mmCIF file with all atom_site columns, C-alpha atoms in Angstrom:
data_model
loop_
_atom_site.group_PDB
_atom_site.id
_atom_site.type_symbol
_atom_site.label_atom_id
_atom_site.label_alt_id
_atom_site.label_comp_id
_atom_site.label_asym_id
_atom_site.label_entity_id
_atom_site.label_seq_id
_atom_site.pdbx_PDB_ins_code
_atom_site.Cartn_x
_atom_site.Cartn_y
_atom_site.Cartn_z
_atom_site.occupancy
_atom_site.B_iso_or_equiv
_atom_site.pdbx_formal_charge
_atom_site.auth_seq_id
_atom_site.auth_comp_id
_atom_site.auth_asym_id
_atom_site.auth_atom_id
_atom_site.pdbx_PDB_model_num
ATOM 1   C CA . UNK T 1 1   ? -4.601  -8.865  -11.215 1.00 38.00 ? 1   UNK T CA 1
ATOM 2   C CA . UNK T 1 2   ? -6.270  -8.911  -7.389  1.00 59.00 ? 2   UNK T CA 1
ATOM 3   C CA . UNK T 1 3   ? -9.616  -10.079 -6.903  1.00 64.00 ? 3   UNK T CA 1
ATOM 4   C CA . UNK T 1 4   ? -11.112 -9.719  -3.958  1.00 69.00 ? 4   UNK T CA 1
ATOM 5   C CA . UNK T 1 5   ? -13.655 -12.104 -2.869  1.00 73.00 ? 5   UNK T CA 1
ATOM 6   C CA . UNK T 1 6   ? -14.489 -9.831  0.636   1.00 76.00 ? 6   UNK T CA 1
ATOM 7   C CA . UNK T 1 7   ? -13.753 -7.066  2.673   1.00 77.00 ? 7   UNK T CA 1
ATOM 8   C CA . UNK T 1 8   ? -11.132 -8.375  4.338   1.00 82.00 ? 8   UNK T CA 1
ATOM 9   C CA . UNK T 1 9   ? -9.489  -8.607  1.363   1.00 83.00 ? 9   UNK T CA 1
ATOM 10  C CA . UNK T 1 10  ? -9.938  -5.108  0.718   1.00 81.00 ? 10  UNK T CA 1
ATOM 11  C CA . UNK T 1 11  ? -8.561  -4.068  4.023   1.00 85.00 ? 11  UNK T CA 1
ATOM 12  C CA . UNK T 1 12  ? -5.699  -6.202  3.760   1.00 89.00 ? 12  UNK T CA 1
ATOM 13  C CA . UNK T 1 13  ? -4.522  -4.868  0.501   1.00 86.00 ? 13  UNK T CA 1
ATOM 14  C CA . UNK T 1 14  ? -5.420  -1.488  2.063   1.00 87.00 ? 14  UNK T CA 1
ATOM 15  C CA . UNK T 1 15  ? -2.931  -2.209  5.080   1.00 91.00 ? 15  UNK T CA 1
ATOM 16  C CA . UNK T 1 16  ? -0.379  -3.517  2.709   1.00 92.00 ? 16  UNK T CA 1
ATOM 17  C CA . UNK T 1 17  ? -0.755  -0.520  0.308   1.00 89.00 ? 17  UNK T CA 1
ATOM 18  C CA . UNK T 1 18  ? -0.014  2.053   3.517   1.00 90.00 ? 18  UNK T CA 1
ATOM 19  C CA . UNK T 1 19  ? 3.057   -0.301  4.622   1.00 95.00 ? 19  UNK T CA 1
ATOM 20  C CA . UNK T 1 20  ? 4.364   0.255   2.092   1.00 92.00 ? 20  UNK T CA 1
ATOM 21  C CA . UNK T 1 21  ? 3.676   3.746   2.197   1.00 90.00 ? 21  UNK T CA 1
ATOM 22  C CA . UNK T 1 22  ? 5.708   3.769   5.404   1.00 94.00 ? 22  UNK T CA 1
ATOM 23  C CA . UNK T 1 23  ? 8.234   2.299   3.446   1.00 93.00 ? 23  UNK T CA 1
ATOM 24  C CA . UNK T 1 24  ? 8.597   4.651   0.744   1.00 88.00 ? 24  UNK T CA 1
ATOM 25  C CA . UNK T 1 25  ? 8.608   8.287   2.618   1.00 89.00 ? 25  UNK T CA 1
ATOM 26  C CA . UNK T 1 26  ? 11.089  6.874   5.398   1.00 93.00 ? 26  UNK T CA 1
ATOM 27  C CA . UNK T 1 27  ? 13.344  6.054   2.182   1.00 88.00 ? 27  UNK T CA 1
ATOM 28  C CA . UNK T 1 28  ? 12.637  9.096   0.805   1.00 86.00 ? 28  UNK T CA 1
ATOM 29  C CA . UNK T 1 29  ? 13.537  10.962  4.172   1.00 89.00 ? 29  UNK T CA 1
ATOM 30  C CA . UNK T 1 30  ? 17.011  9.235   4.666   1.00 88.00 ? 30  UNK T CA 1
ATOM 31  C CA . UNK T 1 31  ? 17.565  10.263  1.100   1.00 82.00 ? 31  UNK T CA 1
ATOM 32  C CA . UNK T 1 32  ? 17.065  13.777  1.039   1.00 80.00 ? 32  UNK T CA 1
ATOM 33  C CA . UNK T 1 33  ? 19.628  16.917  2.104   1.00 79.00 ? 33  UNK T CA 1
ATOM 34  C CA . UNK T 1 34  ? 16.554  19.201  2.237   1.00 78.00 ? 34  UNK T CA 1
ATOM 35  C CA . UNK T 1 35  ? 15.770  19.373  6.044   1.00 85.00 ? 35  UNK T CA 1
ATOM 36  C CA . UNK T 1 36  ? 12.108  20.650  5.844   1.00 80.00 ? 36  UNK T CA 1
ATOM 37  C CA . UNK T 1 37  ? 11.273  18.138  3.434   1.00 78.00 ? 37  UNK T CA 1
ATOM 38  C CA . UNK T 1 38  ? 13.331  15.053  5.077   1.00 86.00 ? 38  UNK T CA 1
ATOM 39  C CA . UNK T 1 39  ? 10.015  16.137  8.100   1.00 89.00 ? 39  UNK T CA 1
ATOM 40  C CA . UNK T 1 40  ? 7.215   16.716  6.087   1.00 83.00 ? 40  UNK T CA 1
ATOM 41  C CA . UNK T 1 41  ? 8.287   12.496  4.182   1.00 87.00 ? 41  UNK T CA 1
ATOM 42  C CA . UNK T 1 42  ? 8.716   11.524  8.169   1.00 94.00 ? 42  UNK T CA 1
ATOM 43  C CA . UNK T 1 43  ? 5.491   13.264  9.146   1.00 90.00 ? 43  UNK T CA 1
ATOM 44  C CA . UNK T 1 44  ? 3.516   11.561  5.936   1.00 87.00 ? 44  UNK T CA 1
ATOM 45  C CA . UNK T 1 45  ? 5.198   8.524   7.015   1.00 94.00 ? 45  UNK T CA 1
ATOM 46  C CA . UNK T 1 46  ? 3.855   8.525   10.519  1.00 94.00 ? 46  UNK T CA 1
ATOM 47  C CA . UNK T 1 47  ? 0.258   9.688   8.616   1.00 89.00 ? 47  UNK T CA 1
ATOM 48  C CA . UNK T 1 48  ? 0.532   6.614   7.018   1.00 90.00 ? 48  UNK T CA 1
ATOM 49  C CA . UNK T 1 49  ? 0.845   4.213   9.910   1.00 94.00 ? 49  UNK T CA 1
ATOM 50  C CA . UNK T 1 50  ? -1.932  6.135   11.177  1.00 91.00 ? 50  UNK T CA 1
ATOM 51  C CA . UNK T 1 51  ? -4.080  5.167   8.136   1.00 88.00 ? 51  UNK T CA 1
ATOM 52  C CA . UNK T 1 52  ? -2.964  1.275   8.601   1.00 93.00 ? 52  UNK T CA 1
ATOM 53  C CA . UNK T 1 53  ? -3.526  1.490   12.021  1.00 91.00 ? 53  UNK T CA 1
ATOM 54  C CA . UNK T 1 54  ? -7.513  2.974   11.259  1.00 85.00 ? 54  UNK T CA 1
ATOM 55  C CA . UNK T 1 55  ? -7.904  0.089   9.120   1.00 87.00 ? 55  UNK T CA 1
ATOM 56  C CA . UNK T 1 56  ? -6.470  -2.687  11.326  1.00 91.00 ? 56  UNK T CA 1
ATOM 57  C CA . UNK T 1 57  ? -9.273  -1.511  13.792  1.00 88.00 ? 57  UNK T CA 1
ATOM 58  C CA . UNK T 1 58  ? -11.999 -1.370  11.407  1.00 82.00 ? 58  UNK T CA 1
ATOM 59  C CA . UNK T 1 59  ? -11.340 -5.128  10.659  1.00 86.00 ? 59  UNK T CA 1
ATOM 60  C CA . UNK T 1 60  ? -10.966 -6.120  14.151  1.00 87.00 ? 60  UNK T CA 1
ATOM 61  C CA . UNK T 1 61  ? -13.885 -4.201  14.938  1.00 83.00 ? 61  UNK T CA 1
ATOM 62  C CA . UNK T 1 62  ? -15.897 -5.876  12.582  1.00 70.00 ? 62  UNK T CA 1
ATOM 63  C CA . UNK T 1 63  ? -18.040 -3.039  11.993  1.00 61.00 ? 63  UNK T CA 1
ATOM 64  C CA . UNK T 1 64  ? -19.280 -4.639  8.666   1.00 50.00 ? 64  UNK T CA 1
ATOM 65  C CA . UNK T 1 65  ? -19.266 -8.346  10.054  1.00 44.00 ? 65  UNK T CA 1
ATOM 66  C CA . UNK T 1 66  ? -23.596 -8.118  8.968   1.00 36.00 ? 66  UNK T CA 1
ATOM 67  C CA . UNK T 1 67  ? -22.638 -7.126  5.301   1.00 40.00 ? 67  UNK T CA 1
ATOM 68  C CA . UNK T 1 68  ? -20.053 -9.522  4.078   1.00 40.00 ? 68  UNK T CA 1
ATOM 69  C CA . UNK T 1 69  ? -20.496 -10.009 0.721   1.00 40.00 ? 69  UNK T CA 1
ATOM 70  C CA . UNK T 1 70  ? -17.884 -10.502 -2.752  1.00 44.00 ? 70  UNK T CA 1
ATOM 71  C CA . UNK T 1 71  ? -16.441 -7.423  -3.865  1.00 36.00 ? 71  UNK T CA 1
ATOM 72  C CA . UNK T 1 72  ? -15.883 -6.732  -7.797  1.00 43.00 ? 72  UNK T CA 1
ATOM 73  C CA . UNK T 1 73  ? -12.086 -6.969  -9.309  1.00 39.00 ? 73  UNK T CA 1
ATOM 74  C CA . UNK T 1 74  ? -10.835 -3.886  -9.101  1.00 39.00 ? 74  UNK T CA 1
ATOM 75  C CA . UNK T 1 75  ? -8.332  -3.739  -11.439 1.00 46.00 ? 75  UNK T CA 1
ATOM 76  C CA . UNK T 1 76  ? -5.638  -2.628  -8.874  1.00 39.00 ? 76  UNK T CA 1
ATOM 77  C CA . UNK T 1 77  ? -2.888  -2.818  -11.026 1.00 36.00 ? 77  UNK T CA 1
ATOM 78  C CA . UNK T 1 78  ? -4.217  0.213   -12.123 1.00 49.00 ? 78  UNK T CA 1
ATOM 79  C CA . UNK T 1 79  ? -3.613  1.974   -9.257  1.00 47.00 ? 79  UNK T CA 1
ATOM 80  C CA . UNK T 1 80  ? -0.160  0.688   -7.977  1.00 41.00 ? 80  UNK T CA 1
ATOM 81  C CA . UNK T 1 81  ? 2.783   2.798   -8.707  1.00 50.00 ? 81  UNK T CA 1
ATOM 82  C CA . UNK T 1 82  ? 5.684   0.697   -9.232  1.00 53.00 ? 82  UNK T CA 1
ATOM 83  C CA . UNK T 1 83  ? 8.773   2.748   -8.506  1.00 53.00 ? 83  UNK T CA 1
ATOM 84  C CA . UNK T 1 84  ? 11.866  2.602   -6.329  1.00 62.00 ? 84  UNK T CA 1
ATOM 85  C CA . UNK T 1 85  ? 13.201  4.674   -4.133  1.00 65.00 ? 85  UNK T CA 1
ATOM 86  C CA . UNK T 1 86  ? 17.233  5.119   -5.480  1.00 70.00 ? 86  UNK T CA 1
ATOM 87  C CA . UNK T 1 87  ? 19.961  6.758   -3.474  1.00 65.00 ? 87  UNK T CA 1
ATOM 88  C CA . UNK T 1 88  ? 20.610  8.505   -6.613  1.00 69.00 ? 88  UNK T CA 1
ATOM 89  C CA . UNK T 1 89  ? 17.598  10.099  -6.801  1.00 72.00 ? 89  UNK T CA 1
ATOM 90  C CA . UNK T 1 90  ? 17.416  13.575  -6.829  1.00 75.00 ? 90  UNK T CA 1
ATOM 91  C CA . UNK T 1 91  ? 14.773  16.050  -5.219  1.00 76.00 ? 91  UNK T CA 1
ATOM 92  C CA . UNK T 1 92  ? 13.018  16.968  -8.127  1.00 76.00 ? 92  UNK T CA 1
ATOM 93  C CA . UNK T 1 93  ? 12.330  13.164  -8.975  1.00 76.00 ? 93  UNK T CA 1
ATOM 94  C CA . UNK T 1 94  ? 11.351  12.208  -5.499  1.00 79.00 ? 94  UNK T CA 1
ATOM 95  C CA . UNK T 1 95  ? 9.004   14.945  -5.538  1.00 78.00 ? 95  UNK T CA 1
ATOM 96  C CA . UNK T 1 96  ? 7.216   13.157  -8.847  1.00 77.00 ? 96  UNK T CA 1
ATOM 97  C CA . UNK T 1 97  ? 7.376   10.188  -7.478  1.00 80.00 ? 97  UNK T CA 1
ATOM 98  C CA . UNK T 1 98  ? 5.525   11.137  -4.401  1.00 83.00 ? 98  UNK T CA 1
ATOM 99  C CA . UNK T 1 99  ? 2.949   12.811  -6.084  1.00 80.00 ? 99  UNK T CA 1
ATOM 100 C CA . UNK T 1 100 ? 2.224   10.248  -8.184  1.00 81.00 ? 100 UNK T CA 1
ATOM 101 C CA . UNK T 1 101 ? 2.101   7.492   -5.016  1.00 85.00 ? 101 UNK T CA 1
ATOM 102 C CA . UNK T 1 102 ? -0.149  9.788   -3.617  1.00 85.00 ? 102 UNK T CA 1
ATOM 103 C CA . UNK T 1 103 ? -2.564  10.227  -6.854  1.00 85.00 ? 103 UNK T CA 1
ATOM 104 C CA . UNK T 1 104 ? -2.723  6.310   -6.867  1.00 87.00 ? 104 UNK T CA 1
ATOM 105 C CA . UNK T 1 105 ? -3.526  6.057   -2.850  1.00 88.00 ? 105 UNK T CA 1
ATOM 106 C CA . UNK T 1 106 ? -6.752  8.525   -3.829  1.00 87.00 ? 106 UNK T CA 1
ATOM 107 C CA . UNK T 1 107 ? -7.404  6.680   -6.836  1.00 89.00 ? 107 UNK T CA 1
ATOM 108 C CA . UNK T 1 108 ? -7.704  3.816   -4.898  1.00 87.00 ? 108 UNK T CA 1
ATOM 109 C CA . UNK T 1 109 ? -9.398  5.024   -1.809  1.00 88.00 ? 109 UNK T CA 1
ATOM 110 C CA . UNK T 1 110 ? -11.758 7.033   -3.618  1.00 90.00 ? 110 UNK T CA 1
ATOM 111 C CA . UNK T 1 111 ? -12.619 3.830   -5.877  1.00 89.00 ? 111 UNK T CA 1
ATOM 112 C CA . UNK T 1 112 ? -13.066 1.489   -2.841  1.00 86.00 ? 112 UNK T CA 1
ATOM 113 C CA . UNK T 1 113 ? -15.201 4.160   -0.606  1.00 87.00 ? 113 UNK T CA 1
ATOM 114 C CA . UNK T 1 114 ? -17.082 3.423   -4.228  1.00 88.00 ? 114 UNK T CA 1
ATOM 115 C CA . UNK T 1 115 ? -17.695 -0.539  -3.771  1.00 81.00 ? 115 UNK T CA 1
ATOM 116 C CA . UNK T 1 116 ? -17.844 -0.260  0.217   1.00 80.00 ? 116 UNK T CA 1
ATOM 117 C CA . UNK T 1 117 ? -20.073 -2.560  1.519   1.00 78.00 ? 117 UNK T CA 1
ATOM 118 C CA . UNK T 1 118 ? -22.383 0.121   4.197   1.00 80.00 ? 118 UNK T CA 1
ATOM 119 C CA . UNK T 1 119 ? -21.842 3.671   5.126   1.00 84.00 ? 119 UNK T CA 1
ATOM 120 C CA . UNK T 1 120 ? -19.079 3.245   8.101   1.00 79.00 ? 120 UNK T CA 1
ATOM 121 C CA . UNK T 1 121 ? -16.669 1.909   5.586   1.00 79.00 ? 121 UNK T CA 1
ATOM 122 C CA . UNK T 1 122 ? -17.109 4.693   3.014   1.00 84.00 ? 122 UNK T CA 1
ATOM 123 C CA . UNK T 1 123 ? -16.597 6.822   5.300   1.00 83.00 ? 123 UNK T CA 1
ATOM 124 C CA . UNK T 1 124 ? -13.333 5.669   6.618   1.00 81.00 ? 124 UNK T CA 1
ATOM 125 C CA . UNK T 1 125 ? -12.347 5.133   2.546   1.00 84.00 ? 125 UNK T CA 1
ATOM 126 C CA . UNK T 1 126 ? -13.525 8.764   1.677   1.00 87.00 ? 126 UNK T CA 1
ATOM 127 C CA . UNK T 1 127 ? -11.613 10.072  4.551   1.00 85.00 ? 127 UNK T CA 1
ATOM 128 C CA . UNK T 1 128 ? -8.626  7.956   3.600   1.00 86.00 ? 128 UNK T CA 1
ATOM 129 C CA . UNK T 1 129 ? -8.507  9.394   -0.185  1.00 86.00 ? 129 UNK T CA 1
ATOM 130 C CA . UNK T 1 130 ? -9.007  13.354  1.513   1.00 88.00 ? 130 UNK T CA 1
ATOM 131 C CA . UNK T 1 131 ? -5.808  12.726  3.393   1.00 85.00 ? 131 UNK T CA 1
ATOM 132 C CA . UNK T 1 132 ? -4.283  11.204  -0.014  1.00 86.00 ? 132 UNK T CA 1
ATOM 133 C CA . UNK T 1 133 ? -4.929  14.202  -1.901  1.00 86.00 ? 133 UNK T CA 1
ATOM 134 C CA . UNK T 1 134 ? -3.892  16.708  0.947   1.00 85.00 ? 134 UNK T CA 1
ATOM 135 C CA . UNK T 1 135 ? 0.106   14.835  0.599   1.00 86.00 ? 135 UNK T CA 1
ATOM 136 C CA . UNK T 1 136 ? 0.061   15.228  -3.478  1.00 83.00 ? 136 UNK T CA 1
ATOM 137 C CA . UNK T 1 137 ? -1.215  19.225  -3.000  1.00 83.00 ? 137 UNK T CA 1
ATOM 138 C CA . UNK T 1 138 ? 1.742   19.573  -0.575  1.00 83.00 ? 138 UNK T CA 1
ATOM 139 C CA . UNK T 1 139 ? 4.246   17.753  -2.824  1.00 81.00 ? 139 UNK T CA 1
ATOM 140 C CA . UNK T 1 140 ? 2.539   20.013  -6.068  1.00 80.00 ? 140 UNK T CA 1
ATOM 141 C CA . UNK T 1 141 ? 3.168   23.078  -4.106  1.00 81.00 ? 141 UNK T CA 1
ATOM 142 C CA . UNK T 1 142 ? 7.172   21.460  -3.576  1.00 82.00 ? 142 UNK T CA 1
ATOM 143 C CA . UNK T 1 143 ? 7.249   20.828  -6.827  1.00 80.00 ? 143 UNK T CA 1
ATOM 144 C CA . UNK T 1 144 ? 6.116   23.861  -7.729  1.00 80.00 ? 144 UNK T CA 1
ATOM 145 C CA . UNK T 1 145 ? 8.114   25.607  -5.763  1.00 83.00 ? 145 UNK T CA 1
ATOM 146 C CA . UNK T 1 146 ? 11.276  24.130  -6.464  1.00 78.00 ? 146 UNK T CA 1
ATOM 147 C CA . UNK T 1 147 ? 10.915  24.160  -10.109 1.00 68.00 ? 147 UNK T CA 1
ATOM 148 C CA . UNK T 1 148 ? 10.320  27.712  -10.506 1.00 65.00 ? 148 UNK T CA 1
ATOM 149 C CA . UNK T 1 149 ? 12.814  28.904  -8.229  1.00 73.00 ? 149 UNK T CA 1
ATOM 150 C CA . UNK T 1 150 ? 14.997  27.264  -10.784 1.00 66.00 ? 150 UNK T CA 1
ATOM 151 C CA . UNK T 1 151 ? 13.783  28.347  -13.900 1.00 59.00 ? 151 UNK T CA 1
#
């Protein structure tokens, strides 16, 4: 389990968390045939960056260097999805599987905007979990979409 003893720990595992959100909708674009989606998992990946990026410049900013102070475990584990992208895959489970990332990111963001430190920084984490929860609506309405076209 990840303790954090700061808020530099928190941004850290923040950064890591959208690497690896990077990551996982590049995979997921090389590993789709459906064209509009293979954009909208590029376009959330370049979101993503965007997130790390906000977050690299809060830290180097500093903006909270007058409130350091130990953060409370967590429980992170909670929150991290631990799934694989597979070449196999097919749409419908990609789809899950990015909906349920997503969930986790607003989980997370929403939890940490909770245990921020002064105003600036819940801000950023509030506005972090809004853009979470805008990607799982648009992979619901997918979902949605592709599931009942089939049945």
């Amino acid at each position: 389990m990840k303790d954090f003893n700061n808020i530099n720990d928190i941004l850290d595992f923040a950064m890591q968390s959208e690497q690896e959100a990077v990551d996982f909708y590049n995979q997921l674009s090389e590993n789709t045939s459906n064209e509009e989606m293979k954009q909208v998992f590029l376009q959330f990946a370049t979101e993503e960056m965007g997130h790390k990026k906000r977050l690299a410049n809060l830290k180097e900013q500093g903006i909270y260097k007058g409130r350091t102070e130990e953060v409370a475990d967590l429980k992170i584990a909670d929150y991290v999805v631990e799934v694989e992208p597979k070449p196999d895959m097919s749409y419908e489970e990609a789809l899950v599987v990015a909906m349920k990332k997503e969930k986790a990111a607003f989980r997370l963001y929403s939890d940490l905007a909770k245990k921020a430190p002064n105003d600036e920084i819940k801000a950023v984490f509030d506005s972090l979990a809004i853009e979470e929860s805008k990607h799982k609506l648009r992979f619901e309405l997918e979902y949605d979409d592709i599931v009942y076209r089939e049945n």
